[in-house]
mmCIF file of C-alpha atoms in Angstrom:
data_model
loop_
_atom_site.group_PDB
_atom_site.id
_atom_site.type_symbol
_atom_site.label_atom_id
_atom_site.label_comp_id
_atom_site.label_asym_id
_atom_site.label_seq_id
_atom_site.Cartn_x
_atom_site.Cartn_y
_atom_site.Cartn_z
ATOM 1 C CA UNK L 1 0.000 0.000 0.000
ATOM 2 C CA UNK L 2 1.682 3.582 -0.903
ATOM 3 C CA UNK L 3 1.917 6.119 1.311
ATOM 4 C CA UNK L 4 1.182 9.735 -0.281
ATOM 5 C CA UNK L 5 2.484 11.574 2.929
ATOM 6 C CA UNK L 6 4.397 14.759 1.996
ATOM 7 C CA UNK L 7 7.313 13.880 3.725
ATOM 8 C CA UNK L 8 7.366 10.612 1.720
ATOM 9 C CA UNK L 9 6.798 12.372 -1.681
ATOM 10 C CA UNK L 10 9.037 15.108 -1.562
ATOM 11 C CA UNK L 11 6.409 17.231 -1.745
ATOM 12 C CA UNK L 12 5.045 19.986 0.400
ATOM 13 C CA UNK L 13 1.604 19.435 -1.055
ATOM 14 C CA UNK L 14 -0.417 15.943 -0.736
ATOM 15 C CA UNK L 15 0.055 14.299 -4.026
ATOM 16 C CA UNK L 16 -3.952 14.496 -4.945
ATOM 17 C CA UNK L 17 -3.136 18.439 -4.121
ATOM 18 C CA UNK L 18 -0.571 18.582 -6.565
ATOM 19 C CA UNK L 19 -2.381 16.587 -9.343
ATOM 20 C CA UNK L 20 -5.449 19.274 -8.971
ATOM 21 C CA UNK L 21 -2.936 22.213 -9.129
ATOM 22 C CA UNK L 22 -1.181 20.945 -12.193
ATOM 23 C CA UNK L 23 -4.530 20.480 -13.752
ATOM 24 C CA UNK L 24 -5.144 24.229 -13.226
ATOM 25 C CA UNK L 25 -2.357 25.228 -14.492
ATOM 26 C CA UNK L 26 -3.206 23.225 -18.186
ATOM 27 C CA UNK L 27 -5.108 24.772 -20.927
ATOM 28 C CA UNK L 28 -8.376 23.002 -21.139
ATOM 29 C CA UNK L 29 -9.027 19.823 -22.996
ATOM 30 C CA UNK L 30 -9.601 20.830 -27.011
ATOM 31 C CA UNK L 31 -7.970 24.109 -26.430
ATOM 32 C CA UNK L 32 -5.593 25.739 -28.785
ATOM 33 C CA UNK L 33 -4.407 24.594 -32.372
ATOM 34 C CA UNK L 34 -5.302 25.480 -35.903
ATOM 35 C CA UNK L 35 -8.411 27.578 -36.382
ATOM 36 C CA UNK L 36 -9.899 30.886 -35.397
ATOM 37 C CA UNK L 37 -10.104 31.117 -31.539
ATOM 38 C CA UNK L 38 -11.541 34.715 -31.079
ATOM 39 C CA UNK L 39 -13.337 35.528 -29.377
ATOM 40 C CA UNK L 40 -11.311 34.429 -26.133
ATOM 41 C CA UNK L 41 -12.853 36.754 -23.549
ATOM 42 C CA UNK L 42 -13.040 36.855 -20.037
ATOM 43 C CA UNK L 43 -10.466 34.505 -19.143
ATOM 44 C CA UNK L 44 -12.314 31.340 -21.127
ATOM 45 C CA UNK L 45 -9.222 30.296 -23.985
ATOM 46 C CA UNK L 46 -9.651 27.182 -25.739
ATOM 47 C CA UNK L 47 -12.480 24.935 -27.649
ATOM 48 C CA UNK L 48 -14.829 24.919 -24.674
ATOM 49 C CA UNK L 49 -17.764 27.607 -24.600
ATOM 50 C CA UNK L 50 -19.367 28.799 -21.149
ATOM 51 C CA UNK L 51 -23.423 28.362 -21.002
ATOM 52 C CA UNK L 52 -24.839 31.742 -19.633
ATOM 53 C CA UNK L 53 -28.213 31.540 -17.805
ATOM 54 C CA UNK L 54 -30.649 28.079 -17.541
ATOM 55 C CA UNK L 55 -28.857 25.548 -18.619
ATOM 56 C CA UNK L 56 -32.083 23.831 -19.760
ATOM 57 C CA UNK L 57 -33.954 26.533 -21.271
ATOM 58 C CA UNK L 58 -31.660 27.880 -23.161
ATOM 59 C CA UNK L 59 -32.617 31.082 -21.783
ATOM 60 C CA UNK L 60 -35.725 31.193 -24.316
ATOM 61 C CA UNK L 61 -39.018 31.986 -23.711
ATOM 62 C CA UNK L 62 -41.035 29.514 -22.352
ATOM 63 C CA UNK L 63 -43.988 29.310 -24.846
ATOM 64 C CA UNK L 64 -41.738 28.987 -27.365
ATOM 65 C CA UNK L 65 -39.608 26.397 -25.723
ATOM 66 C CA UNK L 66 -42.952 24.371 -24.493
ATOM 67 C CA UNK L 67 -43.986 24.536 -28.534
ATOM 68 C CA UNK L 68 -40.343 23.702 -29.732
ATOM 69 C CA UNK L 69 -40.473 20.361 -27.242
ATOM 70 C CA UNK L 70 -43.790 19.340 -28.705
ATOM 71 C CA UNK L 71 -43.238 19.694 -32.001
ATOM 72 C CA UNK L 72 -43.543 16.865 -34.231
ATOM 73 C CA UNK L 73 -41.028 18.455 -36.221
ATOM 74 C CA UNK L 74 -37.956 18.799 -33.044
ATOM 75 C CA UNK L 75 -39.387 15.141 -31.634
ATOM 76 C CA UNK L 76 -39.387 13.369 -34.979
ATOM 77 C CA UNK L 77 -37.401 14.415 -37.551
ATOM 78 C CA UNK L 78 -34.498 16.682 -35.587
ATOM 79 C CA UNK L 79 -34.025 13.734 -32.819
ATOM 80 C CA UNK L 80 -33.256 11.572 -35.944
ATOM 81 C CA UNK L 81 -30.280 14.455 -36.408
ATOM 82 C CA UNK L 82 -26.998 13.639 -34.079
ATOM 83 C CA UNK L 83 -23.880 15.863 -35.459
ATOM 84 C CA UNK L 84 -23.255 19.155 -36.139
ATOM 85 C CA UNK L 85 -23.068 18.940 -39.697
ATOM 86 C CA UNK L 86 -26.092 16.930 -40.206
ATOM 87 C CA UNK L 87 -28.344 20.537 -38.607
ATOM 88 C CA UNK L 88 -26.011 22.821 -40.299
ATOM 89 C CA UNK L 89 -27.077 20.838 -43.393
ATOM 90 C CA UNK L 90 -30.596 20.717 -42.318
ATOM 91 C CA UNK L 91 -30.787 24.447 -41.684
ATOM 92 C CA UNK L 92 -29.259 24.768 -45.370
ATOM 93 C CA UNK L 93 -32.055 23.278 -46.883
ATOM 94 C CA UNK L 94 -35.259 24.337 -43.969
ATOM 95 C CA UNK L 95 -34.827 27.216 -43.067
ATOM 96 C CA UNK L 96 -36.463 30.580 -44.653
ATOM 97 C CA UNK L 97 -36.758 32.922 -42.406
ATOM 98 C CA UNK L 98 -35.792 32.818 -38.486
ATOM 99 C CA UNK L 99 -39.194 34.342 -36.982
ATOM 100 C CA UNK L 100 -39.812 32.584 -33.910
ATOM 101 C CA UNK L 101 -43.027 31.389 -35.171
ATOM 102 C CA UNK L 102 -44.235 30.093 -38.790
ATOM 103 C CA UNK L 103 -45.852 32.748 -40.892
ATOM 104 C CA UNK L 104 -49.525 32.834 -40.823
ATOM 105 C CA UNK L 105 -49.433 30.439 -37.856
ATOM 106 C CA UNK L 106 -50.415 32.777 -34.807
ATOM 107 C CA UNK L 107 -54.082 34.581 -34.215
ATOM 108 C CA UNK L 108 -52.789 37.773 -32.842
ATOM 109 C CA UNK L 109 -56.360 40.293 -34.279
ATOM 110 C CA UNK L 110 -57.527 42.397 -31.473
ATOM 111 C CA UNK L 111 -55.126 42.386 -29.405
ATOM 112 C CA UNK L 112 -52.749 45.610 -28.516
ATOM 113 C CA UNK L 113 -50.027 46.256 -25.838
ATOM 114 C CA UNK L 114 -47.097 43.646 -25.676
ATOM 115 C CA UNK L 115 -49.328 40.829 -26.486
ATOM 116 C CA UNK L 116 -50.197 42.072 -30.311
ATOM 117 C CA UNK L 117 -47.460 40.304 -31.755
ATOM 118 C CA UNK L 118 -45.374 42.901 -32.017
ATOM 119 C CA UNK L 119 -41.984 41.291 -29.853
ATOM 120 C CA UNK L 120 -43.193 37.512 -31.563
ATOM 121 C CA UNK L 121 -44.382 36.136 -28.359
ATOM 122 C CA UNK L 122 -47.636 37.432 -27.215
ATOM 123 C CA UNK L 123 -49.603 34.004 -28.345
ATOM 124 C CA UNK L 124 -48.374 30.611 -29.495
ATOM 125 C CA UNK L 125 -48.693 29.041 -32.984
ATOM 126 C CA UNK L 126 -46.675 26.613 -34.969
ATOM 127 C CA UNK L 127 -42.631 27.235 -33.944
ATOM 128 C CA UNK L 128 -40.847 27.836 -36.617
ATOM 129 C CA UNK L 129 -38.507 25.503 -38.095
ATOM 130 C CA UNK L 130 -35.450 27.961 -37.451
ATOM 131 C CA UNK L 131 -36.123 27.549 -33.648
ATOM 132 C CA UNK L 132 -36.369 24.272 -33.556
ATOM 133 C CA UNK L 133 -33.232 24.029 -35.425
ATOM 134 C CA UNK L 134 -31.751 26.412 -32.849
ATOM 135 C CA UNK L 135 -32.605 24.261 -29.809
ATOM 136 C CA UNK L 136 -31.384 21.033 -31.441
ATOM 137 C CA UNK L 137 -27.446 22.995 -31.865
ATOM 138 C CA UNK L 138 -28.053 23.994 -28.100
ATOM 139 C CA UNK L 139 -28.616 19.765 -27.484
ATOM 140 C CA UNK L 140 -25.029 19.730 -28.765
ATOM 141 C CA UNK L 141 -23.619 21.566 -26.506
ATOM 142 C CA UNK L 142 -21.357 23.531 -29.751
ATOM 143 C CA UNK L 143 -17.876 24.082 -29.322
ATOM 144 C CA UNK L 144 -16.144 27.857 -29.747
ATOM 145 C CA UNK L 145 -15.060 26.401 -33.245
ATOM 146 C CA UNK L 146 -18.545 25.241 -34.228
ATOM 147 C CA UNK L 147 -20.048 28.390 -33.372
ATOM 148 C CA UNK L 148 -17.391 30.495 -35.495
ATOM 149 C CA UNK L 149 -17.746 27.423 -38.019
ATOM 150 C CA UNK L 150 -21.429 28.889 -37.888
ATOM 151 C CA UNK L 151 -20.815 32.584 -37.911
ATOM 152 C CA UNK L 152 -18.937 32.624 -41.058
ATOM 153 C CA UNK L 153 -20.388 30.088 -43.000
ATOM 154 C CA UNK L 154 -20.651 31.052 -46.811
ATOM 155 C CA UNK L 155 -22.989 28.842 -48.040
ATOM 156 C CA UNK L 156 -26.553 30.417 -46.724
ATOM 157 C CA UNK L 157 -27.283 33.658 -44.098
ATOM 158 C CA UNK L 158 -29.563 31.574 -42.211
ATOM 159 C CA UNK L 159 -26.928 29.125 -41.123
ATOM 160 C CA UNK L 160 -24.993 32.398 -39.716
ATOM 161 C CA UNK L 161 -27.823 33.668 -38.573
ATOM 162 C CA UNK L 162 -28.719 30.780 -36.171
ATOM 163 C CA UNK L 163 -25.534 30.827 -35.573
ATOM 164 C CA UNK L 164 -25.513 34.369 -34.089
ATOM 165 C CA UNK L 165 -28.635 33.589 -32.750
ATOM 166 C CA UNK L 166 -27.140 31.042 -30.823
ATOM 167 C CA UNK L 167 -24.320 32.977 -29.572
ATOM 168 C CA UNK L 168 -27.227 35.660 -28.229
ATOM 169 C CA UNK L 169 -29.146 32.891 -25.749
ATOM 170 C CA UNK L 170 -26.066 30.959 -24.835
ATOM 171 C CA UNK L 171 -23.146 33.369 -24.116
ATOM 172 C CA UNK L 172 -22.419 35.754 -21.417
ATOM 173 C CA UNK L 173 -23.780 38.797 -21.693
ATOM 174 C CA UNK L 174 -20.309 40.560 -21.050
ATOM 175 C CA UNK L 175 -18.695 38.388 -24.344
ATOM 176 C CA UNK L 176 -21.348 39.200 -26.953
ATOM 177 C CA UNK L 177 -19.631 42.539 -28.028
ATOM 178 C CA UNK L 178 -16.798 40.205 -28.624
ATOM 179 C CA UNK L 179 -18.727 38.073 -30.518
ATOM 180 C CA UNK L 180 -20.143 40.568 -32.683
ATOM 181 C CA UNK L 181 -17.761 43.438 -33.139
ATOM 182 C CA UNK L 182 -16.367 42.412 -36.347
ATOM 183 C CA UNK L 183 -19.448 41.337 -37.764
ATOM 184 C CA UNK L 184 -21.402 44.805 -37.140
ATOM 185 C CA UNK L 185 -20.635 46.323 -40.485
ATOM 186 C CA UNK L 186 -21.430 42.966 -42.441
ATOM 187 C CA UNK L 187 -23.842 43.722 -45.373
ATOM 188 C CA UNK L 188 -24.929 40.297 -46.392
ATOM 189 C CA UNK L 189 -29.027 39.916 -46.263
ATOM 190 C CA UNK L 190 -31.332 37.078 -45.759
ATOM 191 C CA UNK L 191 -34.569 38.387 -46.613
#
């Protein structure tokens, strides 16, 4: 049986102690190498992104997460979906707009104030695919390269869109100007 005494290991530190320090002292795991790494703000370098907020919720709101969960659409066809590149290619071809709800799909006549439609969330209707699509990256738990993967992908705005849209419910609220400082004076459209 060893004996992880100090005096025996040379150490002043307990040998667990020392392990836990070293470990500190490494970048994280996925860190570094090849690839765009900005933004690396407040402290966080490396491949591994914080979660700001409910790490259940995604931080949305909670009609639209309640219709997201019980669509046919997330339940069926987007659990059938298990990489990264298999929603990015999924967005590519689904996605037309990234409304929170599906045109034509909410009843929002006579009513005024915050709850006539006019912040997207004042009644439910049919979630739109985009949304859907945005919870199932969030299931993935994306990596800092993902997420710039998604940012400056050339092949459709929606996929960059999502991709900022992501960035908005998942980051710290202190990072985001990092996020999207050199993307403010971007003139690319998706309408």
């Amino acid at each position: 049986m060893a004996n992880n005494s100090p005096a025996l290991t040379g150490n002043s530190q307990p040998q667990h102690q020392a392990a836990a320090a070293a470990a500190q002292q490494q970048p994280p795991c996925g860190g570094g190498g090849g690839g765009a790494t900005k933004p690396a703000v407040s402290g966080k370098q490396g491949n591994v992104l914080p979660l700001w907020g409910n790490e259940k919720t995604m931080n949305l709101n909670p009609m639209i997460l309640t219709n997201i969960l019980s669509s046919p659409y997330f339940k069926v066809q987007l659990y059938e979906l298990k990489t990264y590149h298999e929603v990015v290619d999924e967005i590519y071809f689904k996605v037309t707009h990234v409304e929170p709800w599906e045109k034509g799909s909410r009843k929002t006549a006579g009513q005024t104030g915050m709850c006539g439609g006019v912040r997207g969330v004042g009644t439910g209707g049919i979630v739109s695919t985009a949304f859907c699509l945005l919870y199932k990256l969030f299931t993935l738990k994306l990596t800092r390269k993902q997420v710039m993967g998604l940012i400056t992908h050339t092949d459709s705005p929606y996929i960059r869109a999502l991709g900022f849209m992501y960035i908005r419910y998942t980051q710290p609220p202190t990072d985001l100007w990092d996020w999207f400082e050199s993307f403010l004076d971007d003139e690319e459209s998706f309408l």
